[in-house]
């Protein structure tokens, strides 16, 4: 297989993370190679260009990939009750509604890793990082809430359990989300907004939501929030890493897989079910916290988990199409006043903004910034966090950054406000 496109050249080193045996098998099979070359050609310079690097041969195994939520499976949908925690993540809300996570919405690191790897095929590396990060910054060090601060009796006898991902603005939760509002524009960061979902559907032609349509939608959401939210903030970790995940996860984790669509097909009705939307294009209604896994749904191929290198390749392909995605900064307290900050100023010159689109720089920078985030609780977990981040940065062969100087971020009222409210540091 030849990786000819410019975009792919940027991520080619990541292909090394893929088992050489699989790539060899594709090279040796003329039929698979022809098919792969054809799709790759079609996808050159596109948001989904990484697919063929990380999924070189189309694979589908109905038995392995089927997720049984039918009667008797133990994973039937049960709507959340008034004391169940639900929040900004439709994937985790759906898992809790189907008993893949505890129904109360407070789960341990192990439970998050098991659910995300088994139900949607998240890579163990990505699942491990996301789960540990939640526990350290928004939980009690071992478990965390998928919504807001747990009430009495939820999650166990501990007095403090953190504020959950709904309470993690600028730490985990970001601006310009697909179908959630910006906290400082609307007053909440977790309710599903039907009009934003409608916009995604409108921007997705031919009955299908794709990585291309999601990336174009992200660009519109990004511009809309700069235009409307005086507090818009595109943070080094939340803007550069979490925001793209909120978009790519929609296709990579929610699409249905089949023999005909081994890379995934995401119809309007499948994405609506996952997002808890009832109705049809033009008349969607958001049913809060009622996200569901669709009936008769098949996850991604077991051999192709969505790993950190795969995700970073998607992130860079999106940034190649829309370089603004890597602009760290925010509005200056007025609508449409976006000012960017040079990454060199935050990293003592080790990485500058022009270099963020190269290799693993964006990831290296963002993950090391995340290492400085303040936990909700006074936990002595620095080692846990440092280890979780160290695993990722060594996997990505990151240059060693000294402590990141984030004082310049205080010029952005959207960041400053979250520090004053005690959310970030
Ligand atoms: C342990 C694993 C996970 C963690 C820690 C996590 C965390 C989060 C957080 C903090 C947000 C808010 C980001 C924002 O402000 O935009 C979010 C949003 C989102 N997550 Fe997850 N998530 C996880 C797994 C998943 C899975 C498995 C899926 C898909 C099945 C998923 C799909 C999404 C989507 C689509 C959004 C954007 C929602 C919207 O804007 O309406 N996540 N997640
Ligand atoms: C997934 O694809 C299979 C095979 O085409 C189909 O039978 C099933 O109904 C699809 N599931 C969804 C949720 O669309
Ligand atoms: C970088 O830092 C210098 C010196 O502190 C400052 O003059 C300059 O405005 C900063 N540039 C950016 C883009 O933040």
PDB file of N, CA and C in Angstrom, residues 106 140 149-163 377:
ATOM      1  N   UNK A 106     -22.294   6.311  38.437  1.00  0.00           N
ATOM      2  CA  UNK A 106     -21.027   6.481  39.152  1.00  0.00           C
ATOM      3  C   UNK A 106     -20.269   5.170  39.015  1.00  0.00           C
ATOM      4  N   UNK A 140     -13.031  10.378  42.933  1.00  0.00           N
ATOM      5  CA  UNK A 140     -12.375  10.169  44.230  1.00  0.00           C
ATOM      6  C   UNK A 140     -11.059   9.423  44.070  1.00  0.00           C
ATOM      7  N   UNK A 149     -22.132  16.380  40.506  1.00  0.00           N
ATOM      8  CA  UNK A 149     -21.683  15.927  41.820  1.00  0.00           C
ATOM      9  C   UNK A 149     -22.679  14.913  42.386  1.00  0.00           C
ATOM     10  N   UNK A 150     -22.197  13.736  42.795  1.00  0.00           N
ATOM     11  CA  UNK A 150     -23.127  12.733  43.320  1.00  0.00           C
ATOM     12  C   UNK A 150     -23.827  13.207  44.591  1.00  0.00           C
ATOM     13  N   UNK A 151     -25.091  12.845  44.740  1.00  0.00           N
ATOM     14  CA  UNK A 151     -25.821  13.149  45.973  1.00  0.00           C
ATOM     15  C   UNK A 151     -25.505  12.101  47.022  1.00  0.00           C
ATOM     16  N   UNK A 152     -26.091  12.240  48.210  1.00  0.00           N
ATOM     17  CA  UNK A 152     -25.821  11.279  49.271  1.00  0.00           C
ATOM     18  C   UNK A 152     -26.210   9.864  48.829  1.00  0.00           C
ATOM     19  N   UNK A 153     -25.364   8.922  49.160  1.00  0.00           N
ATOM     20  CA  UNK A 153     -25.741   7.533  48.896  1.00  0.00           C
ATOM     21  C   UNK A 153     -25.398   7.040  47.502  1.00  0.00           C
ATOM     22  N   UNK A 154     -25.069   7.945  46.589  1.00  0.00           N
ATOM     23  CA  UNK A 154     -24.723   7.489  45.251  1.00  0.00           C
ATOM     24  C   UNK A 154     -23.243   7.130  45.210  1.00  0.00           C
ATOM     25  N   UNK A 155     -22.961   5.927  44.770  1.00  0.00           N
ATOM     26  CA  UNK A 155     -21.571   5.569  44.536  1.00  0.00           C
ATOM     27  C   UNK A 155     -20.842   5.053  45.760  1.00  0.00           C
ATOM     28  N   UNK A 156     -21.460   5.077  46.920  1.00  0.00           N
ATOM     29  CA  UNK A 156     -20.779   4.521  48.083  1.00  0.00           C
ATOM     30  C   UNK A 156     -20.745   5.494  49.240  1.00  0.00           C
ATOM     31  N   UNK A 157     -20.069   5.102  50.280  1.00  0.00           N
ATOM     32  CA  UNK A 157     -20.127   5.862  51.524  1.00  0.00           C
ATOM     33  C   UNK A 157     -19.162   7.040  51.602  1.00  0.00           C
ATOM     34  N   UNK A 158     -18.313   7.223  50.599  1.00  0.00           N
ATOM     35  CA  UNK A 158     -17.321   8.291  50.716  1.00  0.00           C
ATOM     36  C   UNK A 158     -17.970   9.664  50.769  1.00  0.00           C
ATOM     37  N   UNK A 159     -17.382  10.552  51.545  1.00  0.00           N
ATOM     38  CA  UNK A 159     -17.957  11.885  51.704  1.00  0.00           C
ATOM     39  C   UNK A 159     -17.787  12.692  50.420  1.00  0.00           C
ATOM     40  N   UNK A 160     -16.603  12.676  49.852  1.00  0.00           N
ATOM     41  CA  UNK A 160     -16.361  13.468  48.660  1.00  0.00           C
ATOM     42  C   UNK A 160     -16.177  12.572  47.449  1.00  0.00           C
ATOM     43  N   UNK A 161     -16.874  12.863  46.398  1.00  0.00           N
ATOM     44  CA  UNK A 161     -16.753  12.015  45.217  1.00  0.00           C
ATOM     45  C   UNK A 161     -16.473  12.807  43.956  1.00  0.00           C
ATOM     46  N   UNK A 162     -16.092  14.064  44.126  1.00  0.00           N
ATOM     47  CA  UNK A 162     -15.771  14.867  42.948  1.00  0.00           C
ATOM     48  C   UNK A 162     -17.019  15.427  42.286  1.00  0.00           C
ATOM     49  N   UNK A 163     -16.796  16.270  41.287  1.00  0.00           N
ATOM     50  CA  UNK A 163     -17.930  16.970  40.670  1.00  0.00           C
ATOM     51  C   UNK A 163     -18.386  16.352  39.353  1.00  0.00           C
ATOM     52  N   UNK A 377     -10.995  17.161  44.256  1.00  0.00           N
ATOM     53  CA  UNK A 377     -10.768  16.866  45.664  1.00  0.00           C
ATOM     54  C   UNK A 377      -9.278  16.963  45.952  1.00  0.00           C
TER      55      UNK A 377
END
